[in-house]
Amino acid sequence: MGRKGNFVEKTPSGPGRKAKKQKPPTLPDHLKEAKEPRETLGRRSQKRAAKRSAVKAGTATRKKPVKKNKAVPDESLDSEGMSDDDGERKQLFDDGDSDSMGGQSEDDEPLDDNFKGSSGDSSDDDEEELPIEKKSKQLKLKKKQEDELGEKELLMNIQQSEKYTLPSGEEIEKELLLPPDLTILKSRIKEVVGVLSDFTIKREEGRDRVEYLDQLRRDLCSYYSYNDFLMGAFMETFPLGELIDFLEANETPRPMTIRTNTLKTRRRDLAQALINRGVNLDPIGKWSKVGLVIYNSQVPVGATPEYLAGHYILQGASSFLPVMALAPQEGDKVLDMSAAPGGKTSHIAALMKNTGMLFANDANPDRAKAVVGNLHRLGVTNAVVMTYDGKVLPKMSRGYNRVLLDAPCSGTGVISKDPSAKTSKDSKDINRCSHLQKELILAAIDCADEGGYIVYSTCSVLVQENEWVVDYALKKRHVKVVDTGLEFGREGFPRFQKLVFHPSVKLCRRFYPHTHNMDGFFVAKLKKISNNIPSTAEEIEEEEPAEEKNSNDSDDDTSAKSRRMKRKKGSKANDSNNKNSNPKIKKGSDAKHEKANGVAKTGIVKKKVGNLKKKVLGKQMKGPIKQRK
Amino acid sequence: MRPLTDEETKIFFEKLTKYIGENVRLLIDRPDGAYCFRLHRDRVFYISEKLLKHAVSIDRDNLVSIGTCFGKFTKTRKFRLHITALDYLAPYAQYKIWLKPTAEQQFVYGNHIMKSGLGRISESTAKYQGVVVYNMADIPLGFGVAAKATSECRHAEPMAIVCFHQADVGEYIRAEDTLVG
């Protein structure tokens, strides 16, 4: 190939072999592209013109509105250049009239061929309607009918959705065999929730609420992959609207948060240092001065030099709350009964500024090592780490000012961290957890000093592990529930299905992932009034703290008294579920009984403090009985 | 938990003196109360006497750690200083080394320090002197032993080791199990 290559092919001519090669094909006339536009109007254009005049006269009926580019195809039919073909095609698409190529308007590909062919056809029939136009009219009629049908169906559908029908037993069985279809499930969940929210109106005849609830539970279980027991428990705990939010929130992780270690640095400085490393963070909120939430980061947050130097610790936002409720003061003697991995313990130490004494216990020695590691890294110097079973702790040492029990639980509040909890938790597990928690909370109360505070917290949302345990403690020990001091959070449930708890349980706080954007949590703060153990499970006798000195004297008497009182009263509802031990009600009747039994002792008579908030400190009640309300 | 015997005390204080010199005294007589060292399962713990009183009641098997662990005695009765003692050594350190940002990672992974990573070194550091290692933001990263005296460091090649690694903060993640156990 040279620079001046000549690429024009010369057709060989002459007597040689090459001249005998097949020549390029010659097209018949009717397929050839016309070189000049015809001057006269073609048949179709004539027809159109005729129709237009008819319309003007008012005789013709128009089926569809006329589009703008009607002017285009007047000549385009005849001028069969490519650009005009486009215009024709556009016209075909825009104008659904019989003027256009009717049936062919829906096809893209064969358009060109038919275009030429039909123009040939059109040249045949002049007076009659083109067969294509006939076809298009028929199609239009069909479409109209379909539209009307659709509208009717729409109306019917609206009516139908007002009465949603539950699938019958057979359908349910069929569905169980097939793999679950998520879209169907989701729509059915929505429908059933809608029905249940407005049950009297939207219900189907002959179906009762239980069937709807069962169906909902089945759907939710298969959609979110929970086991039946846990879903049932959640359905009892949450109202329906919240239930869906809660389940959705469990699917996504909560934001990563860290706590500044105030023993070594300040939040401002730490935030600056981390931002310099490329971490995107924000203060966690008004409620905490040490928390930071991390949106994203270029470096691993758990391995920065600041982390290694002990300036912060990775901790969930909900874990700040029990320590804030505990509010340890400088110089306190504090016990953390279930300390691993040490986040809350180090928080306590930071609040105490390394003064006082901090005892961290964890039953599992391997996890206790993690506590040690964290405490050393964060520079905590006043801590002792032990591995005892929490239940035997009261025998070891007593007299703590504050006790924190972050009890081992089923973990139903942290499902987003550990999805295996969805299917692995059974009623047996929950009962076991609940039993252990009840034992531990009693041990915690026994470890505490009189007038000391106990904070009980779990990362669970189930009532059996939360309010029930607190109520159990109220019955078994001389404690009362006090305000946690946390500004936000839902109140605890004073009643749950058939169980009725002590009304002060309302002071406990519940936290949910869907409302507070932190792990599900429960915090309760108890104050120990005295070391006395109430004599029976039925009544709680509360006494003033001043009477503790004389309590030993009157103990025997009062126990005898109380026994007599019980016999006199007869058996009160011995149901263990009767937790309605409102002291106000009892106090009046008991005092009367006391008088009736000639109990008026010179000396101390056990009184019930009617109003929990009022306390008379340092008074010895001698002499006539005073009724206090 | 028992107090250190005389021999153990001698070995332990010798080791400490290598890093903080005579300030060892300051560790014991503190303005906010008397502190002492106790031995538990071959590890030396540093606690206030107040805490000690309450901690003696805990069983030997159930006690894991008290106060701060400084290090442990090996089987051959030599004392090995752990990173957990850093908080107490750093303020009293007599000889310090500052690392460049690039060399921080290397040291924290457990490697020795080379001349190329050396930012600053305190004056008149003797050879084989115990040093505390900092980063440029004055955050203590660990301790080591100077491989060369300050004067020698000036003339050393970039690849020469100037400080032997003894303990670093990365051990909190790498060697969490063996810190106390």
Short mmCIF file of N, CA, C and O in Angstrom, two decimals, chain A residues 305-345:
data_model
loop_
_atom_site.label_atom_id
_atom_site.label_comp_id
_atom_site.label_asym_id
_atom_site.label_seq_id
_atom_site.Cartn_x
_atom_site.Cartn_y
_atom_site.Cartn_z
N PRO A 305 -4.14 4.48 66.45
CA PRO A 305 -3.27 4.70 67.61
C PRO A 305 -4.02 5.28 68.81
O PRO A 305 -3.67 5.01 69.95
N GLU A 306 -5.05 6.06 68.54
CA GLU A 306 -5.82 6.58 69.66
C GLU A 306 -6.54 5.46 70.40
O GLU A 306 -6.65 5.47 71.62
N TYR A 307 -7.05 4.50 69.63
CA TYR A 307 -7.71 3.36 70.28
C TYR A 307 -6.70 2.60 71.12
O TYR A 307 -6.98 2.25 72.28
N LEU A 308 -5.52 2.36 70.54
CA LEU A 308 -4.52 1.58 71.25
C LEU A 308 -4.01 2.32 72.48
O LEU A 308 -3.63 1.72 73.47
N ALA A 309 -4.02 3.63 72.38
CA ALA A 309 -3.57 4.40 73.54
C ALA A 309 -4.67 4.51 74.59
O ALA A 309 -4.46 5.10 75.64
N GLY A 310 -5.84 3.97 74.29
CA GLY A 310 -6.90 3.95 75.29
C GLY A 310 -7.70 5.22 75.36
O GLY A 310 -8.26 5.53 76.40
N HIS A 311 -7.79 5.96 74.25
CA HIS A 311 -8.56 7.20 74.29
C HIS A 311 -10.04 6.96 74.11
O HIS A 311 -10.84 7.82 74.44
N TYR A 312 -10.42 5.82 73.53
CA TYR A 312 -11.84 5.54 73.39
C TYR A 312 -12.06 4.05 73.33
O TYR A 312 -11.12 3.27 73.25
N ILE A 313 -13.34 3.68 73.41
CA ILE A 313 -13.69 2.26 73.32
C ILE A 313 -14.95 2.15 72.47
O ILE A 313 -15.83 3.01 72.54
N LEU A 314 -14.99 1.10 71.67
CA LEU A 314 -16.18 0.86 70.84
C LEU A 314 -17.29 0.32 71.73
O LEU A 314 -17.12 -0.70 72.39
N GLN A 315 -18.39 1.03 71.73
CA GLN A 315 -19.46 0.63 72.64
C GLN A 315 -20.79 1.03 72.03
O GLN A 315 -20.90 2.10 71.43
N GLY A 316 -21.80 0.19 72.17
CA GLY A 316 -23.12 0.53 71.67
C GLY A 316 -23.72 1.67 72.46
O GLY A 316 -23.48 1.81 73.65
N ALA A 317 -24.55 2.47 71.78
CA ALA A 317 -25.11 3.64 72.45
C ALA A 317 -25.98 3.25 73.64
O ALA A 317 -26.00 3.94 74.67
N SER A 318 -26.67 2.12 73.52
CA SER A 318 -27.55 1.75 74.62
C SER A 318 -26.77 1.34 75.85
O SER A 318 -27.30 1.36 76.95
N SER A 319 -25.49 1.00 75.68
CA SER A 319 -24.72 0.58 76.85
C SER A 319 -24.29 1.76 77.71
O SER A 319 -23.79 1.55 78.81
N PHE A 320 -24.45 2.98 77.19
CA PHE A 320 -24.14 4.12 78.05
C PHE A 320 -25.20 4.26 79.14
O PHE A 320 -24.92 4.78 80.21
N LEU A 321 -26.41 3.82 78.83
CA LEU A 321 -27.56 4.17 79.66
C LEU A 321 -27.53 3.59 81.07
O LEU A 321 -27.81 4.34 82.02
N PRO A 322 -27.24 2.30 81.26
CA PRO A 322 -27.27 1.83 82.65
C PRO A 322 -26.26 2.53 83.55
O PRO A 322 -26.53 2.78 84.71
N VAL A 323 -25.10 2.89 82.98
CA VAL A 323 -24.10 3.56 83.82
C VAL A 323 -24.54 4.98 84.12
O VAL A 323 -24.31 5.51 85.22
N MET A 324 -25.20 5.62 83.14
CA MET A 324 -25.73 6.96 83.42
C MET A 324 -26.80 6.90 84.49
O MET A 324 -26.90 7.79 85.34
N ALA A 325 -27.59 5.83 84.45
CA ALA A 325 -28.61 5.68 85.49
C ALA A 325 -27.97 5.41 86.85
O ALA A 325 -28.45 5.90 87.87
N LEU A 326 -26.90 4.63 86.84
CA LEU A 326 -26.25 4.29 88.11
C LEU A 326 -25.63 5.51 88.77
O LEU A 326 -25.63 5.65 89.98
N ALA A 327 -25.05 6.40 87.96
CA ALA A 327 -24.48 7.66 88.44
C ALA A 327 -23.53 7.45 89.61
O ALA A 327 -23.77 7.91 90.73
N PRO A 328 -22.44 6.73 89.40
CA PRO A 328 -21.50 6.52 90.51
C PRO A 328 -20.78 7.81 90.88
O PRO A 328 -20.38 8.58 90.01
N GLN A 329 -20.64 8.04 92.14
CA GLN A 329 -19.96 9.25 92.62
C GLN A 329 -18.53 8.92 92.96
O GLN A 329 -18.17 7.76 93.16
N GLU A 330 -17.72 9.96 93.07
CA GLU A 330 -16.31 9.72 93.41
C GLU A 330 -16.21 9.14 94.80
O GLU A 330 -16.87 9.57 95.72
N GLY A 331 -15.36 8.15 94.94
CA GLY A 331 -15.16 7.53 96.24
C GLY A 331 -16.11 6.40 96.56
O GLY A 331 -16.03 5.80 97.62
N ASP A 332 -16.99 6.07 95.63
CA ASP A 332 -17.95 5.00 95.89
C ASP A 332 -17.28 3.64 95.80
O ASP A 332 -16.24 3.47 95.17
N LYS A 333 -17.95 2.67 96.39
CA LYS A 333 -17.54 1.28 96.21
C LYS A 333 -18.58 0.63 95.32
O LYS A 333 -19.74 0.49 95.71
N VAL A 334 -18.16 0.29 94.13
CA VAL A 334 -19.11 -0.14 93.11
C VAL A 334 -18.83 -1.57 92.68
O VAL A 334 -17.67 -1.98 92.58
N LEU A 335 -19.89 -2.30 92.43
CA LEU A 335 -19.75 -3.68 91.94
C LEU A 335 -20.43 -3.79 90.60
O LEU A 335 -21.56 -3.35 90.43
N ASP A 336 -19.72 -4.39 89.64
CA ASP A 336 -20.32 -4.67 88.34
C ASP A 336 -20.39 -6.19 88.22
O ASP A 336 -19.37 -6.85 88.09
N MET A 337 -21.60 -6.72 88.27
CA MET A 337 -21.70 -8.16 88.44
C MET A 337 -21.48 -8.96 87.17
O MET A 337 -21.16 -10.13 87.25
N SER A 338 -21.70 -8.35 86.04
CA SER A 338 -21.57 -9.12 84.80
C SER A 338 -20.81 -8.24 83.85
O SER A 338 -21.38 -7.59 82.97
N ALA A 339 -19.50 -8.18 84.04
CA ALA A 339 -18.73 -7.05 83.53
C ALA A 339 -18.25 -7.18 82.10
O ALA A 339 -17.97 -6.18 81.47
N ALA A 340 -18.10 -8.41 81.60
CA ALA A 340 -17.46 -8.55 80.30
C ALA A 340 -18.26 -7.88 79.21
O ALA A 340 -19.48 -7.89 79.26
N PRO A 341 -17.63 -7.31 78.18
CA PRO A 341 -16.20 -7.17 77.97
C PRO A 341 -15.55 -5.96 78.63
O PRO A 341 -14.41 -5.66 78.35
N GLY A 342 -16.31 -5.24 79.46
CA GLY A 342 -15.66 -4.20 80.24
C GLY A 342 -15.98 -2.79 79.84
O GLY A 342 -15.42 -1.84 80.38
N GLY A 343 -16.91 -2.61 78.91
CA GLY A 343 -17.26 -1.26 78.47
C GLY A 343 -17.93 -0.47 79.58
O GLY A 343 -17.58 0.68 79.86
N LYS A 344 -18.89 -1.11 80.23
CA LYS A 344 -19.61 -0.39 81.28
C LYS A 344 -18.73 -0.19 82.50
O LYS A 344 -18.79 0.84 83.17
N THR A 345 -17.90 -1.19 82.79
CA THR A 345 -17.00 -1.07 83.94
C THR A 345 -16.08 0.11 83.77
O THR A 345 -15.89 0.93 84.69
#
